[in-house]
Coordinates of C-alpha atoms in Angstrom, one line a residue:
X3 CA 23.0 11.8 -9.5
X4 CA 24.3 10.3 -5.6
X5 CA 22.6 14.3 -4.4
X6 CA 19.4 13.3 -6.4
X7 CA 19.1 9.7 -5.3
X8 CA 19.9 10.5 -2.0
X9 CA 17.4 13.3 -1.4
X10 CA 14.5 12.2 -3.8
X11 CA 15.0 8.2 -3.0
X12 CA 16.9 7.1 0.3
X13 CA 16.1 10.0 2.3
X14 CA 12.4 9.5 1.9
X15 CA 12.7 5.6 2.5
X16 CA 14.5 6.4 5.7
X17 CA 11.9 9.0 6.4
X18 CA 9.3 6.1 6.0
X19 CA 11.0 3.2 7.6
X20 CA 11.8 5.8 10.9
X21 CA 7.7 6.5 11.0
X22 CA 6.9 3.0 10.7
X23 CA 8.6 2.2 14.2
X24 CA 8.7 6.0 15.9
X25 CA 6.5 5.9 19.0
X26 CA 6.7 9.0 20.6
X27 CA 3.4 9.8 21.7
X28 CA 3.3 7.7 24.6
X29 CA 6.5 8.9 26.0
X30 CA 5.5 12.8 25.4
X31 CA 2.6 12.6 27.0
X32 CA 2.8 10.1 30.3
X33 CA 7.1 11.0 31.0
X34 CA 6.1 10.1 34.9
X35 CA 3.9 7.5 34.1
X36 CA 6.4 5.5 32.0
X37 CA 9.1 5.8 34.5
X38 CA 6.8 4.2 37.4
X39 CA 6.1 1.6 35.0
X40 CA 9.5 0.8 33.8
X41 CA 9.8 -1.9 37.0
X42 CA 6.1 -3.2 36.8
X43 CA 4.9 -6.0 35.0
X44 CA 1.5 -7.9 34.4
X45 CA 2.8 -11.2 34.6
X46 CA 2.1 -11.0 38.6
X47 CA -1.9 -10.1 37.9
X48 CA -0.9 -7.1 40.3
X49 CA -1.9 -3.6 39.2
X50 CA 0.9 -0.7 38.8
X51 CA 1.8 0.9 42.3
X52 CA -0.3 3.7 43.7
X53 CA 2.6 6.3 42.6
X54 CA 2.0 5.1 38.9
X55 CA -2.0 5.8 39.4
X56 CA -0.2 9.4 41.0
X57 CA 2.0 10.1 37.9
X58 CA -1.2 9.3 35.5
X59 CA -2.9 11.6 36.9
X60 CA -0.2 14.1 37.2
X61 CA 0.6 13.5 33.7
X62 CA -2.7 14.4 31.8
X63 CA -3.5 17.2 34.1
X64 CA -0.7 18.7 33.1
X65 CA -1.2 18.2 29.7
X66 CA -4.9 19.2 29.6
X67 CA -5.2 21.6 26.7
X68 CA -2.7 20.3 24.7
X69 CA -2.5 18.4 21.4
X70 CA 0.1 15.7 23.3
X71 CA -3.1 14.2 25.2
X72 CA -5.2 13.6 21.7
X73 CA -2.0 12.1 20.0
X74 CA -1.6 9.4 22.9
X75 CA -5.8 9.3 22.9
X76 CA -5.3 8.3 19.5
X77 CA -2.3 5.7 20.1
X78 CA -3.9 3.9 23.1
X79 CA -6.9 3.3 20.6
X80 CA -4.5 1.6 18.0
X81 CA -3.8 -0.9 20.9
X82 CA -7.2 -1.0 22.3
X83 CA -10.5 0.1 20.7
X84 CA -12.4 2.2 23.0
X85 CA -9.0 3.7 24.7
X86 CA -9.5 7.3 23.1
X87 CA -12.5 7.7 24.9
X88 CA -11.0 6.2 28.1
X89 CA -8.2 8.8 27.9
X90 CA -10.5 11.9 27.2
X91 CA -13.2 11.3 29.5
X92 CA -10.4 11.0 31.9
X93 CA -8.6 14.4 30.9
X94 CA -11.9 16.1 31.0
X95 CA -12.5 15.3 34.8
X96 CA -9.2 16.0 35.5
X97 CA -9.5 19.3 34.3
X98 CA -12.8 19.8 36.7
X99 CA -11.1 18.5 39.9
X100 CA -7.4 17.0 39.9
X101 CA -7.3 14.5 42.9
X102 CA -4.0 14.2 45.5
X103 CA -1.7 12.3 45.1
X104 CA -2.6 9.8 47.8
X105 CA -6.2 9.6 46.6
X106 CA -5.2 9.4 42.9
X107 CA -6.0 5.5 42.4
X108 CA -9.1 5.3 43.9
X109 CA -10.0 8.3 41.6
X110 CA -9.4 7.2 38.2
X111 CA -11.4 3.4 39.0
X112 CA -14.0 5.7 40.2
X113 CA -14.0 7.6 37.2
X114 CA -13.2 4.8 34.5
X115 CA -13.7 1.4 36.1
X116 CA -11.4 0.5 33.3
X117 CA -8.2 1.7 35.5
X118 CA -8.7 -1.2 37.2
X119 CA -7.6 -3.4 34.5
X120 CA -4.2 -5.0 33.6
X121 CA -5.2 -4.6 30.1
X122 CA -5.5 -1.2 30.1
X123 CA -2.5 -0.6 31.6
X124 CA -0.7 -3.5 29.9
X125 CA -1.1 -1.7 26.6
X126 CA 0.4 2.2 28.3
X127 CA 3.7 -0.4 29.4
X128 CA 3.6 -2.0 25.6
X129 CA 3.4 1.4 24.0
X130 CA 5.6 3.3 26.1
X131 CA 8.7 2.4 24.0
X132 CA 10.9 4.6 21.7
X133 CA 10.7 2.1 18.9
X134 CA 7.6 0.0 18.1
X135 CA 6.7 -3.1 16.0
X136 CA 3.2 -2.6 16.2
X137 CA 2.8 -0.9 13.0
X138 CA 4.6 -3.4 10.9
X139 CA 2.8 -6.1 12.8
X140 CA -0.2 -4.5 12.6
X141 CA 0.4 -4.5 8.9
X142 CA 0.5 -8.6 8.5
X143 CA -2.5 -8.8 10.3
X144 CA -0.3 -9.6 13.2
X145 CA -0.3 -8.1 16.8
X146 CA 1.5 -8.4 20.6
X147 CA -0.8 -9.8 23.4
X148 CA -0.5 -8.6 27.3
X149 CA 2.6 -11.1 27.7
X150 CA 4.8 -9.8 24.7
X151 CA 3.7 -13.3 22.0
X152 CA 3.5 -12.0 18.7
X153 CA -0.1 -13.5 18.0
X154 CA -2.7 -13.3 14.9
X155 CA -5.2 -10.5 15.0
X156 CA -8.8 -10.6 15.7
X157 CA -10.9 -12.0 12.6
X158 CA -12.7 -8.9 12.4
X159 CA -8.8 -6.7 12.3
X160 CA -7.1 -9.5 9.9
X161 CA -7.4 -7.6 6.5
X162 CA -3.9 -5.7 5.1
X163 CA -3.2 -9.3 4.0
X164 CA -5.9 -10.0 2.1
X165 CA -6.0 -6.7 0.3
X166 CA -2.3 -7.3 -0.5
X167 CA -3.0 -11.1 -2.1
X168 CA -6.0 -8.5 -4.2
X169 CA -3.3 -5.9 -5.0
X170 CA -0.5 -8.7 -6.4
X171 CA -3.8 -10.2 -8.0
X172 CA -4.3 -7.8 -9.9
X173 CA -1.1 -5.8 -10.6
X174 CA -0.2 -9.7 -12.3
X175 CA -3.4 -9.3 -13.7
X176 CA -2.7 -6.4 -15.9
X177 CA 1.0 -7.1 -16.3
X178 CA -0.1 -10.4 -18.0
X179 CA -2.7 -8.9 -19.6
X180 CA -0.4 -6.2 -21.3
X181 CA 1.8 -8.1 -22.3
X182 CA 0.1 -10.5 -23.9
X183 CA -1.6 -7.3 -26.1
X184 CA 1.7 -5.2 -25.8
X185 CA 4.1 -8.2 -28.0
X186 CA 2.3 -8.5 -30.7
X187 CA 1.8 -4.7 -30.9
X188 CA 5.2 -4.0 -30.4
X189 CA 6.2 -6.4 -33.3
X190 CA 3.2 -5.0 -35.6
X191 CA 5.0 -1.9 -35.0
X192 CA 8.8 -2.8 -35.6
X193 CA 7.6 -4.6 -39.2
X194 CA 5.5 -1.6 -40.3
X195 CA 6.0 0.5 -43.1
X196 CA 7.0 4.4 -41.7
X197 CA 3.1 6.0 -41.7
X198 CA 1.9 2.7 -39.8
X199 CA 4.5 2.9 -37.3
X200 CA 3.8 6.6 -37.0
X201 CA 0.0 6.1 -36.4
X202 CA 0.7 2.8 -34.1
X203 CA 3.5 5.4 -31.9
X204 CA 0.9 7.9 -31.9
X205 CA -1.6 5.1 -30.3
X206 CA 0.8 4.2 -27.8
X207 CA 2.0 7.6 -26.8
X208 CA -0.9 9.5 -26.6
X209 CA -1.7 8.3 -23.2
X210 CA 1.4 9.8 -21.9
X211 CA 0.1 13.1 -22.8
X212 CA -3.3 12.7 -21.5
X213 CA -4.0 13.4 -17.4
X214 CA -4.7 10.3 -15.3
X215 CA -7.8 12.1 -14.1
X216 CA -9.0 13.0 -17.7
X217 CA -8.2 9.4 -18.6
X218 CA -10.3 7.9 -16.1
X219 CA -12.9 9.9 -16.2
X220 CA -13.2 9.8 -19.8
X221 CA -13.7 5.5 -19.5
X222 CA -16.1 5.9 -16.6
X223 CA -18.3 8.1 -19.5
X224 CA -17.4 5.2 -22.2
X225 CA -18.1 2.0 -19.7
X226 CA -21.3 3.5 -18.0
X227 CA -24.8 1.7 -18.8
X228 CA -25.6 4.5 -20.9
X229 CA -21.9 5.1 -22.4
X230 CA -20.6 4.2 -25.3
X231 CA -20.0 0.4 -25.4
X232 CA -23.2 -0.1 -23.8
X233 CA -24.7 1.7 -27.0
X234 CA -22.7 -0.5 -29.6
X235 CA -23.9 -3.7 -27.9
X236 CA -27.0 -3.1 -27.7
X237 CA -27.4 -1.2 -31.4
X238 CA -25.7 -4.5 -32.8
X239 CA -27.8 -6.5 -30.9
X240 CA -25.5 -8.5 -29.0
X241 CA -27.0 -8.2 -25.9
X242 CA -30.5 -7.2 -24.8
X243 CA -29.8 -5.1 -21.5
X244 CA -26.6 -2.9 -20.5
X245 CA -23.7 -5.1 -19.7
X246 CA -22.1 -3.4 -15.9
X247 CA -18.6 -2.9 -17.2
X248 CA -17.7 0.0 -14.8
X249 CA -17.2 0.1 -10.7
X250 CA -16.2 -3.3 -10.7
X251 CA -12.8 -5.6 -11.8
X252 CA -13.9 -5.8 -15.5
X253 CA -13.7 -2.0 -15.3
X254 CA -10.7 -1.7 -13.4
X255 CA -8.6 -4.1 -15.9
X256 CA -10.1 -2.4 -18.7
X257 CA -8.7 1.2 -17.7
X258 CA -5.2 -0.1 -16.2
X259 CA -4.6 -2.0 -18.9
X260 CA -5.5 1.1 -21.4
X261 CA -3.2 3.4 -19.3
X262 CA 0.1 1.2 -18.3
X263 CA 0.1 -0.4 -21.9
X264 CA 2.7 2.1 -22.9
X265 CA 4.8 0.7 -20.4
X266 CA 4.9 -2.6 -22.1
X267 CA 5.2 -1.6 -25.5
X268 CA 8.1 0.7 -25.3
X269 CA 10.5 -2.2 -23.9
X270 CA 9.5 -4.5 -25.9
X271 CA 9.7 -2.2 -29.2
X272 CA 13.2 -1.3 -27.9
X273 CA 14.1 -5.7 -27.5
X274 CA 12.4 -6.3 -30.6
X275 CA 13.9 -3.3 -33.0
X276 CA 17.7 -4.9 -31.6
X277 CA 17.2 -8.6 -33.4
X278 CA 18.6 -8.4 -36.6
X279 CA 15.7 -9.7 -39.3
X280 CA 18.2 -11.9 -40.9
X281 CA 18.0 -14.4 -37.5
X282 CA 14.6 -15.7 -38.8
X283 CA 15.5 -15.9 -42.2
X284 CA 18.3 -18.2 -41.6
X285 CA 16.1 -20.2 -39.3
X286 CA 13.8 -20.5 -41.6
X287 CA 16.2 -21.8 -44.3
X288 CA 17.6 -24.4 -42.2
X289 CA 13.7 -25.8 -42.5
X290 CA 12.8 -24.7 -38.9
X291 CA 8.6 -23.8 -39.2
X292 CA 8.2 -20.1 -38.3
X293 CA 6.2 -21.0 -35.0
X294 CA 9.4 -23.0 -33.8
X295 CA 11.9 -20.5 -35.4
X296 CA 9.5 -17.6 -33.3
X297 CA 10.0 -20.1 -30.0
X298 CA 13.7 -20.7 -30.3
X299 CA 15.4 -17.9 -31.4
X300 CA 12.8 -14.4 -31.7
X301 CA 11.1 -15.1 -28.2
X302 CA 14.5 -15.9 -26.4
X303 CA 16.8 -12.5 -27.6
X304 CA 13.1 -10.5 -26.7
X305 CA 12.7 -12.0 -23.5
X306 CA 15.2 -8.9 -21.8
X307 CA 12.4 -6.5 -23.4
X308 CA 9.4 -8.8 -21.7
X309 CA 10.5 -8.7 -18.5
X310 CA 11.7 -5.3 -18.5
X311 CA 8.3 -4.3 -19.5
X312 CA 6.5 -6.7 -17.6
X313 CA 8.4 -5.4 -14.2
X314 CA 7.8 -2.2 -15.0
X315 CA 4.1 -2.5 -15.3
X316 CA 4.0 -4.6 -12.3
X317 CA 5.6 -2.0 -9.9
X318 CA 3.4 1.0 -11.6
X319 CA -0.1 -1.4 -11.8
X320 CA 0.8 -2.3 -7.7
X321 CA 1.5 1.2 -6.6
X322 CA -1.7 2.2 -8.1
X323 CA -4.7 4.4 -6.0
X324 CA -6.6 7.1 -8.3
X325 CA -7.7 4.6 -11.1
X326 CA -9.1 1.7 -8.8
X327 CA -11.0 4.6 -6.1
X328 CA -12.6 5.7 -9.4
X329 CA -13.8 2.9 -11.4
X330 CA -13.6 0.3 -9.1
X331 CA -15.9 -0.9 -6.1
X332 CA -14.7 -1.2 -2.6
X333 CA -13.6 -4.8 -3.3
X334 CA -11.0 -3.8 -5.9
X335 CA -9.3 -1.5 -3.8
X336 CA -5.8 -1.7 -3.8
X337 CA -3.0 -1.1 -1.3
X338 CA -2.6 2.3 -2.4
X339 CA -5.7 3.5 -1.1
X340 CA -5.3 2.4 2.6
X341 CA -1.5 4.3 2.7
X342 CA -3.3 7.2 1.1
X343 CA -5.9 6.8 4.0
X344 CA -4.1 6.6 6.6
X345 CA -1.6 9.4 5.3
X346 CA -4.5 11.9 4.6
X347 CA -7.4 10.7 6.2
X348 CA -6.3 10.0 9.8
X349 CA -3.4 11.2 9.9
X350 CA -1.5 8.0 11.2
X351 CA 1.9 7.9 9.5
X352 CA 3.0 4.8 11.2
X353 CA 0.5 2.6 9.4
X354 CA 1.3 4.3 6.2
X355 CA 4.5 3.7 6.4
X356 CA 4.4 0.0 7.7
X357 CA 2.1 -0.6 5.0
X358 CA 4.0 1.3 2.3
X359 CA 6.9 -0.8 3.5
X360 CA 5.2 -4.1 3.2
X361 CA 4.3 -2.9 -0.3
X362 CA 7.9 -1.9 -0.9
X363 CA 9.2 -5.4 0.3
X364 CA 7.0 -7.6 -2.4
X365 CA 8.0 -5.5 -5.4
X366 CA 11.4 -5.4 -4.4
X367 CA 11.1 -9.2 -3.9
X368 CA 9.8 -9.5 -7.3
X369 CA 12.9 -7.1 -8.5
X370 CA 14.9 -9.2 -7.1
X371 CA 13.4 -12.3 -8.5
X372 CA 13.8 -11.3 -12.2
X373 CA 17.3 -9.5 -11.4
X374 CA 18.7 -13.0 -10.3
X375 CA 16.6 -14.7 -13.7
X376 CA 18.1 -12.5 -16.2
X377 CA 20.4 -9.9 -14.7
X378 CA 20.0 -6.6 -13.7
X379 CA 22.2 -5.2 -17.0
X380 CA 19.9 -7.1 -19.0
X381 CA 16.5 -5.5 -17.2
X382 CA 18.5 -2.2 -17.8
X383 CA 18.9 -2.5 -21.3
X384 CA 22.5 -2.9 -21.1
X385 CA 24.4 -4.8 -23.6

């Protein structure tokens, strides 16, 4: 169990914590440039020395051709928009006619006018170290300005926190929303004869043994204007036009509710099935009414079950990606989807990670939360 916990759990969080800071592209591909720099400062409103204008331009002619020059291309944008452009125009002329050393300054203004800039060169000094906080910062809609002050981001760049309130929002959402369907089932199913409980089980279950995928798409079928429901309503005559109950939040709850019910049911079942019946029946006797002797004595011994269930939903309903990029619009995405973006669309670990991470911190915030409430034994089921 420590081999499997190590390689399946803390090796991959230290694998993700390690990308959310690693900034190695900088120093790869500008090694002269960065040691010119290492003295220099933009405090002064003086530009780098002519040998640092030399050792730029040393440094991407030698690395014309290679993949080190589109990774920092890439990096430089992260810090300023536009950058990538700045750095391949500039590669692309070097590779035509690479200017001495003496003339070197002169050359790249003359080329890029943008050389000429403390910003520009601001941002090569800012992300020329090993380790980086721009990722994580980045992530709280948070960035470094030209004199090192952690500062907001610009309005138009300030939304990771925003679509973390959304994904909390709605991972409480449908953890509230289970659980307040999941009790009652779970009790229906603890005082039912044998074939009820059988059929209920089979209910509960038979998600487990369905693919997400299939799921999903089988309730984008169901929840379309033309799908099922629609046809009910409108066949009863409750309503006089299709209702739009998919590609929005009505749809989204619907699904993850349907799919991560299981979840709350089976802990629950498992608090309930523990409480001897004979609790109630004394409680009963000693003239307590059943909604008091449900209050004080059922509710409190299930309450382990609830928030083992509820916790357990919450992590799984916050991680989530597939469901909400299939039945929801592009205001119900989640966290999920940006790590998944930035994993497999652009390639840019560090913001996958620093945003994975920021996700990690809340649910293990909320962990922690409910841990100190009731215990972590009595989360675990341990008596």
């Amino acid at each position: 169990m420590l081999l499997y916990g190590t390689v399946f759990f803390l090796l991959p969080l230290a694998m993700m914590v390690f990308r959310a800071i690693d900034n190695p592209e900088v120093r790869d591909a500008l090694p002269r440039t960065v040691t010119t720099l290492q003295d220099w400062s933009s405090e002064g409103g003086l530009l780098p020395s002519d040998e640092a204008y030399a050792a730029l331009s040393a440094d991407l002619a030698e690395g014309q051709g290679t993949r080190v020059v589109g990774e920092l291309a890439r990096r430089m944008n992260y810090e300023i928009g536009g950058y990538r452009t700045l750095v391949m125009k500039t590669s692309r002329a070097l590779s035509e006619q690479a200017p001495p050393a003496a003339t070197a300054k002169a050359w790249l203004i003359d080329t890029d006018e943008r050389w000429g800039e403390l910003t520009y060169w601001s941002a090569i000094k800012r992300a020329s170290t090993p380790l980086t906080s721009h990722y994580l910062l980045a992530a709280l809609d948070l960035r470094q300005d030209d004199s090192g002050d952690i500062v907001r981001a610009e309005p138009d760049q300030r939304i990771y926190l925003d679509i973390l309130r959304r994904t909390l929002v709605i991972a409480s959402g449908v953890t509230l929303t289970c659980l307040l369907l999941g009790y009652p089932l779970a009790a229906l199913l603890v005082k039912a004869s044998r074939p009820v409980a059988y059929v209920i089980t089979l209910a509960i279950m038979l998600p487990f043994w369905t693919s997400l995928l299939a799921r999903t798409t089988a309730w984008i079928v169901v929840l379309q204007e033309n799908g099922l429901v629609n046809g009910l309503l409108l066949a009863a005559g409750l309503v006089d036009e299709p209702l739009t109950l998919i590609f929005n939040s009505t749809g989204l709850y619907i699904v993850m509710v349907h799919i991560l019910l299981p979840f709350t049911v089976l802990p629950i079942y498992n608090s309930l099935k523990a409480i001897p019946p004979h609790l109630m029946r004394a409680s009963s006797s000693l003239g307590a009414h059943p909604l008091r002797g449900f209050f004080a004595v059922y509710l409190p011994l299930s309450l382990p079950g609830v928030a083992a269930g509820g916790l357990l939903t919450f992590i799984v309903a916050a991680g989530y990606y597939i469901t909400p990029s299939l039945v929801g619009s592009a205001r119900e995405q989640m966290l999920g989807y940006f790590v998944a973006f930035y994993a497999n669309n652009t390639v840019n670990w560090g913001m996958a990670s620093a945003l994975g991470l920021v996700l990690l911190s809340c649910i293990m915030s909320v962990y922690l939360i409910a841990a100190s409430t009731l215990g972590v034994k009595q989360l675990a089921g341990i008596k």
